[in-house]
């Protein structure tokens, strides 16, 4: 069972999707409309669902060739196909137990425990006969995930001189949430492993896509602040590698390919954004390896509950 965030597929989907994402949170409508404009900028369609379809197709192809011969399902947190609907279909198909692969490599609240909560909520909604879902562990340091990101980083660096700087990015979260999880340590480990594999001696870990109020502390520095700091240091070549994400979804194509790229152009910095892991063969094989290594099922204590949840 592939578990993901979900995203709108046409303009009419955007506001209902955001209402699902922000349900139960005290978020001003002005902020919701601001985020909606990010989606309208790309025709009201998030790329995440198509990317999940491509990921699932690649996983199915590998399983067809090398086994095990198991069905692959897909359920989202915030948009069709919704997790509860998928679990109803699984029950109808006679599925009693399944492995849950979350499209997030790290053990944070929103990337781990919240999906466990989603599964529990969907199971209660489905009721008797709902399949048991055992979540697979985080894969931030799995060799195939590292190899995929390193390959994409090397390709991006090929467009720059050896003096180019590298900035690894990940989604910012409130600092109390970060303290309550191994999120930052895992990101540091991933960045170091990818940099070593790609032959990058110097790099920075920065954050993006912050959504909380200015008074709430979130992980820093922000990528835009980092770009300005690089410019002040005379840096003219920059590669951004979004290791915090596995696909080129909205936070990547808007926050990096649009906002960060525009700032770099204004400052005269030659910037290239490295691809995410996507459907790189090494990453697809990592997903199969996680399935085969069933003893490493995610435990309840691997992603502690947050001291404070994020606000959009």
Short mmCIF file of C-alpha atoms in Angstrom, two decimals:
data_model
loop_
_atom_site.label_atom_id
_atom_site.label_comp_id
_atom_site.label_asym_id
_atom_site.label_seq_id
_atom_site.Cartn_x
_atom_site.Cartn_y
_atom_site.Cartn_z
CA UNK A 1 0.00 0.00 0.00
CA UNK A 2 1.59 3.25 -1.17
CA UNK A 3 0.58 6.03 1.24
CA UNK A 4 0.91 9.61 0.04
CA UNK A 5 -0.25 13.18 0.54
CA UNK A 6 -2.41 13.63 -2.55
CA UNK A 7 -2.99 16.73 -4.64
CA UNK A 8 -5.57 18.47 -6.86
CA UNK A 9 -5.82 17.45 -10.50
CA UNK A 10 -7.84 20.39 -11.87
CA UNK A 11 -8.64 23.98 -10.80
CA UNK A 12 -11.99 23.03 -9.21
CA UNK A 13 -10.14 20.61 -6.94
CA UNK A 14 -7.78 23.17 -5.44
CA UNK A 15 -9.92 24.75 -2.71
CA UNK A 16 -11.60 21.48 -1.58
CA UNK A 17 -8.13 19.90 -1.45
CA UNK A 18 -6.73 22.72 0.68
CA UNK A 19 -9.76 22.55 2.96
CA UNK A 20 -8.96 18.87 3.50
CA UNK A 21 -5.32 19.67 4.25
CA UNK A 22 -6.16 22.47 6.68
CA UNK A 23 -9.23 20.96 8.35
CA UNK A 24 -9.15 21.50 12.10
CA UNK A 25 -6.43 24.14 11.93
CA UNK A 26 -6.92 27.82 12.62
CA UNK A 27 -5.60 29.06 9.28
CA UNK A 28 -6.78 32.40 7.86
CA UNK A 29 -8.59 32.12 4.55
CA UNK A 30 -6.16 34.67 3.10
CA UNK A 31 -3.34 32.17 3.67
CA UNK A 32 -5.35 29.40 2.02
CA UNK A 33 -5.95 31.61 -1.03
CA UNK A 34 -2.25 32.46 -1.17
CA UNK A 35 -1.34 28.76 -1.28
CA UNK A 36 -4.08 28.14 -3.85
CA UNK A 37 -2.31 30.54 -6.20
CA UNK A 38 0.70 28.22 -6.22
CA UNK A 39 -1.50 25.50 -7.72
CA UNK A 40 -3.31 27.86 -10.13
CA UNK A 41 0.13 28.94 -11.37
CA UNK A 42 0.42 25.40 -12.77
CA UNK A 43 -3.12 25.12 -14.12
CA UNK A 44 -4.62 23.92 -10.84
CA UNK A 45 -2.94 20.53 -11.12
CA UNK A 46 -0.38 19.18 -8.69
CA UNK A 47 2.18 16.83 -10.22
CA UNK A 48 2.19 14.54 -7.18
CA UNK A 49 -0.57 12.15 -8.28
CA UNK A 50 0.99 11.56 -11.71
CA UNK A 51 4.34 11.01 -10.01
CA UNK A 52 2.79 8.46 -7.66
CA UNK A 53 1.25 6.68 -10.64
CA UNK A 54 4.67 6.52 -12.28
CA UNK A 55 6.26 5.26 -9.04
CA UNK A 56 3.61 2.55 -8.63
CA UNK A 57 3.97 1.49 -12.26
CA UNK A 58 7.75 1.16 -11.81
CA UNK A 59 7.33 -0.85 -8.60
CA UNK A 60 4.78 -3.15 -10.25
CA UNK A 61 7.08 -3.68 -13.21
CA UNK A 62 9.98 -4.70 -10.93
CA UNK A 63 7.74 -6.99 -8.88
CA UNK A 64 6.39 -8.60 -12.06
CA UNK A 65 9.95 -9.31 -13.18
CA UNK A 66 11.57 -10.35 -9.91
CA UNK A 67 8.73 -10.93 -7.42
CA UNK A 68 7.14 -11.18 -5.02
CA UNK A 69 3.88 -11.31 -6.95
CA UNK A 70 1.71 -9.06 -4.77
CA UNK A 71 -0.90 -6.43 -5.65
CA UNK A 72 0.04 -2.78 -5.16
CA UNK A 73 -2.56 -0.31 -3.86
CA UNK A 74 -2.49 3.46 -3.41
CA UNK A 75 -4.21 5.66 -0.82
CA UNK A 76 -3.87 9.39 -0.13
CA UNK A 77 -4.31 11.53 2.95
CA UNK A 78 -5.96 14.52 1.28
CA UNK A 79 -7.28 13.62 -2.18
CA UNK A 80 -8.58 10.83 -4.35
CA UNK A 81 -7.80 7.97 -4.05
CA UNK A 82 -8.52 8.48 -0.35
CA UNK A 83 -6.97 5.99 2.04
CA UNK A 84 -10.27 4.74 3.49
CA UNK A 85 -11.67 4.08 0.00
CA UNK A 86 -8.54 2.15 -0.91
CA UNK A 87 -8.75 0.07 2.25
CA UNK A 88 -12.39 -0.75 1.47
CA UNK A 89 -11.26 -1.99 -1.95
CA UNK A 90 -8.52 -4.04 -0.32
CA UNK A 91 -11.05 -5.62 2.03
CA UNK A 92 -13.32 -6.37 -0.93
CA UNK A 93 -10.34 -8.00 -2.70
CA UNK A 94 -9.71 -10.23 0.30
CA UNK A 95 -6.56 -8.46 1.50
CA UNK A 96 -6.06 -9.05 5.22
CA UNK A 97 -2.56 -7.68 5.74
CA UNK A 98 -0.37 -5.27 3.77
CA UNK A 99 2.92 -3.41 4.01
CA UNK A 100 2.59 0.38 3.99
CA UNK A 101 5.16 2.39 2.04
CA UNK A 102 4.99 6.12 2.88
CA UNK A 103 6.32 8.51 0.24
CA UNK A 104 8.53 10.26 2.80
CA UNK A 105 12.05 9.16 3.64
CA UNK A 106 12.27 10.66 7.13
CA UNK A 107 10.91 10.09 10.63
CA UNK A 108 9.05 13.29 11.44
CA UNK A 109 5.49 13.71 12.64
CA UNK A 110 4.05 14.71 9.25
CA UNK A 111 6.19 12.18 7.36
CA UNK A 112 5.71 9.21 9.66
CA UNK A 113 3.44 9.28 12.71
CA UNK A 114 0.68 11.23 10.99
CA UNK A 115 0.44 8.48 8.37
CA UNK A 116 0.14 5.93 11.16
CA UNK A 117 -2.73 8.03 12.52
CA UNK A 118 -4.26 8.18 9.04
CA UNK A 119 -4.20 4.38 8.82
CA UNK A 120 -5.79 4.02 12.27
CA UNK A 121 -8.52 6.52 11.35
CA UNK A 122 -9.20 4.84 8.00
CA UNK A 123 -9.31 1.41 9.65
CA UNK A 124 -11.93 2.66 12.10
CA UNK A 125 -13.94 4.14 9.22
CA UNK A 126 -13.78 0.94 7.17
CA UNK A 127 -14.70 -1.13 10.22
CA UNK A 128 -14.73 -4.90 10.49
CA UNK A 129 -12.43 -6.66 8.07
CA UNK A 130 -10.23 -3.61 7.42
CA UNK A 131 -6.78 -4.85 6.38
CA UNK A 132 -3.95 -4.58 8.87
CA UNK A 133 -1.28 -2.17 7.58
CA UNK A 134 2.31 -2.52 8.84
CA UNK A 135 4.27 0.62 8.00
CA UNK A 136 7.72 0.12 6.52
CA UNK A 137 10.56 2.09 8.16
CA UNK A 138 12.12 5.32 7.00
CA UNK A 139 14.62 4.87 4.19
CA UNK A 140 16.70 8.03 4.42
CA UNK A 141 20.01 6.12 4.47
CA UNK A 142 19.14 3.17 2.25
CA UNK A 143 21.86 2.67 -0.42
CA UNK A 144 19.43 2.87 -3.34
CA UNK A 145 17.91 6.16 -2.13
CA UNK A 146 21.40 7.60 -1.67
CA UNK A 147 22.53 6.34 -5.09
CA UNK A 148 19.51 7.89 -6.84
CA UNK A 149 20.08 11.29 -5.25
CA UNK A 150 23.82 11.13 -5.85
CA UNK A 151 23.31 10.34 -9.55
CA UNK A 152 20.96 13.29 -9.92
CA UNK A 153 23.32 15.59 -8.02
CA UNK A 154 26.26 14.61 -10.25
CA UNK A 155 24.14 15.30 -13.32
CA UNK A 156 23.21 18.76 -12.02
CA UNK A 157 26.83 19.54 -11.13
CA UNK A 158 27.88 18.69 -14.68
CA UNK A 159 26.33 22.02 -15.75
CA UNK A 160 28.63 24.01 -13.42
CA UNK A 161 32.32 24.62 -12.77
CA UNK A 162 33.98 22.82 -9.87
CA UNK A 163 33.53 25.90 -7.69
CA UNK A 164 29.73 25.52 -7.56
CA UNK A 165 28.15 25.40 -4.11
CA UNK A 166 25.62 22.70 -3.15
CA UNK A 167 22.56 23.31 -0.98
CA UNK A 168 20.50 20.33 0.14
CA UNK A 169 16.91 21.29 0.95
CA UNK A 170 14.10 19.76 2.98
CA UNK A 171 10.69 20.86 4.20
CA UNK A 172 10.96 23.09 7.25
CA UNK A 173 8.98 22.11 10.34
CA UNK A 174 8.36 23.84 13.70
CA UNK A 175 11.42 23.50 15.90
CA UNK A 176 9.51 21.75 18.75
CA UNK A 177 8.48 19.07 16.24
CA UNK A 178 12.07 18.75 15.03
CA UNK A 179 13.34 18.33 18.59
CA UNK A 180 10.81 15.53 19.20
CA UNK A 181 12.01 13.45 16.24
CA UNK A 182 15.22 12.34 14.48
CA UNK A 183 14.26 14.43 11.42
CA UNK A 184 17.26 16.80 11.38
CA UNK A 185 19.78 14.08 12.25
CA UNK A 186 18.44 11.91 9.43
CA UNK A 187 18.60 14.80 6.97
CA UNK A 188 22.20 15.51 7.99
CA UNK A 189 23.07 11.84 7.50
CA UNK A 190 21.40 11.71 4.07
CA UNK A 191 23.10 14.91 2.93
CA UNK A 192 26.51 13.64 4.05
CA UNK A 193 26.03 10.28 2.34
CA UNK A 194 24.83 11.84 -0.93
CA UNK A 195 27.62 14.43 -0.90
CA UNK A 196 30.25 11.75 -0.34
CA UNK A 197 28.82 9.56 -3.10
CA UNK A 198 28.76 12.51 -5.51
CA UNK A 199 32.23 13.72 -4.55
CA UNK A 200 31.06 17.00 -3.00
CA UNK A 201 33.41 18.15 -0.21
CA UNK A 202 31.42 21.22 0.89
CA UNK A 203 27.66 21.57 1.23
CA UNK A 204 24.89 23.18 3.26
CA UNK A 205 21.58 21.87 4.60
CA UNK A 206 18.81 24.46 4.34
CA UNK A 207 15.03 24.43 4.51
CA UNK A 208 12.06 25.48 2.40
CA UNK A 209 8.27 25.65 2.26
CA UNK A 210 7.80 27.13 5.72
CA UNK A 211 4.12 27.89 6.38
CA UNK A 212 3.81 28.95 10.02
CA UNK A 213 3.33 32.49 11.42
CA UNK A 214 6.48 34.64 11.78
CA UNK A 215 6.30 34.38 15.58
CA UNK A 216 6.55 30.57 15.51
CA UNK A 217 10.13 29.19 15.31
CA UNK A 218 10.75 26.84 12.37
CA UNK A 219 13.90 25.18 11.11
CA UNK A 220 16.25 27.60 9.35
CA UNK A 221 17.93 28.89 7.24
CA UNK A 222 15.34 29.21 4.50
CA UNK A 223 16.56 28.55 0.97
CA UNK A 224 15.84 32.13 -0.13
CA UNK A 225 17.85 33.50 2.81
CA UNK A 226 20.65 31.09 1.91
CA UNK A 227 20.68 32.27 -1.70
CA UNK A 228 20.98 35.89 -0.57
CA UNK A 229 23.83 34.91 1.77
CA UNK A 230 25.60 33.09 -1.06
CA UNK A 231 25.26 36.17 -3.24
CA UNK A 232 26.74 38.35 -0.49
CA UNK A 233 29.73 35.97 -0.41
CA UNK A 234 30.22 36.34 -4.16
CA UNK A 235 28.93 32.87 -5.07
CA UNK A 236 27.83 32.71 -8.69
CA UNK A 237 27.16 29.00 -9.13
CA UNK A 238 24.65 27.02 -7.05
CA UNK A 239 23.11 23.55 -7.22
CA UNK A 240 20.01 22.87 -5.12
CA UNK A 241 19.33 19.23 -4.28
CA UNK A 242 15.91 18.63 -2.64
CA UNK A 243 16.79 15.45 -0.74
CA UNK A 244 13.88 16.04 1.63
CA UNK A 245 11.42 14.98 -1.09
CA UNK A 246 11.14 11.88 -3.27
CA UNK A 247 9.34 13.52 -6.22
CA UNK A 248 9.16 16.87 -8.01
CA UNK A 249 5.84 17.91 -6.47
CA UNK A 250 4.46 21.38 -5.71
CA UNK A 251 6.98 22.34 -3.01
CA UNK A 252 9.75 21.58 -5.50
CA UNK A 253 8.36 23.09 -8.68
CA UNK A 254 7.04 26.25 -7.01
CA UNK A 255 9.36 26.94 -4.07
CA UNK A 256 12.54 25.94 -5.94
CA UNK A 257 11.90 25.96 -9.70
CA UNK A 258 9.88 29.19 -9.48
CA UNK A 259 10.71 31.28 -6.40
CA UNK A 260 14.33 30.23 -5.82
CA UNK A 261 15.09 30.23 -9.55
CA UNK A 262 13.65 33.73 -9.92
CA UNK A 263 15.72 35.04 -7.01
CA UNK A 264 18.89 33.47 -8.44
CA UNK A 265 18.19 35.09 -11.80
CA UNK A 266 17.69 38.49 -10.16
CA UNK A 267 20.99 38.12 -8.28
CA UNK A 268 22.93 36.78 -11.25
CA UNK A 269 23.48 33.31 -9.77
CA UNK A 270 23.60 30.37 -12.18
CA UNK A 271 21.39 27.78 -10.45
CA UNK A 272 20.49 24.19 -11.32
CA UNK A 273 17.99 22.13 -9.36
CA UNK A 274 18.86 18.44 -9.07
CA UNK A 275 16.09 15.92 -9.67
CA UNK A 276 14.50 14.07 -6.77
CA UNK A 277 14.73 10.26 -6.48
CA UNK A 278 11.55 9.81 -8.55
CA UNK A 279 11.57 6.54 -10.46
CA UNK A 280 15.34 6.07 -10.49
CA UNK A 281 15.92 2.29 -10.77
CA UNK A 282 18.02 2.21 -7.59
CA UNK A 283 15.21 3.85 -5.63
CA UNK A 284 12.56 1.51 -7.02
CA UNK A 285 14.74 -1.42 -6.01
CA UNK A 286 15.02 0.08 -2.53
CA UNK A 287 11.23 -0.06 -2.19
CA UNK A 288 11.28 -3.75 -3.12
CA UNK A 289 14.13 -4.38 -0.67
CA UNK A 290 12.13 -2.74 2.12
CA UNK A 291 9.21 -5.02 1.31
CA UNK A 292 11.43 -8.12 1.43
CA UNK A 293 13.00 -7.11 4.72
CA UNK A 294 9.72 -7.32 6.63
CA UNK A 295 11.40 -7.61 10.01
CA UNK A 296 12.16 -3.88 9.86
CA UNK A 297 8.56 -2.83 10.32
CA UNK A 298 8.23 0.70 11.69
CA UNK A 299 7.74 0.65 15.46
CA UNK A 300 5.49 3.12 17.32
CA UNK A 301 8.54 4.68 19.02
CA UNK A 302 10.42 5.44 15.77
CA UNK A 303 8.52 8.68 15.13
CA UNK A 304 7.48 10.30 18.44
CA UNK A 305 4.41 12.50 18.68
CA UNK A 306 5.26 16.19 18.27
CA UNK A 307 5.30 18.79 20.99
CA UNK A 308 3.62 21.09 18.49
CA UNK A 309 2.00 20.40 15.14
CA UNK A 310 2.71 22.53 12.08
CA UNK A 311 0.34 25.21 10.95
CA UNK A 312 -0.17 25.99 7.28
#
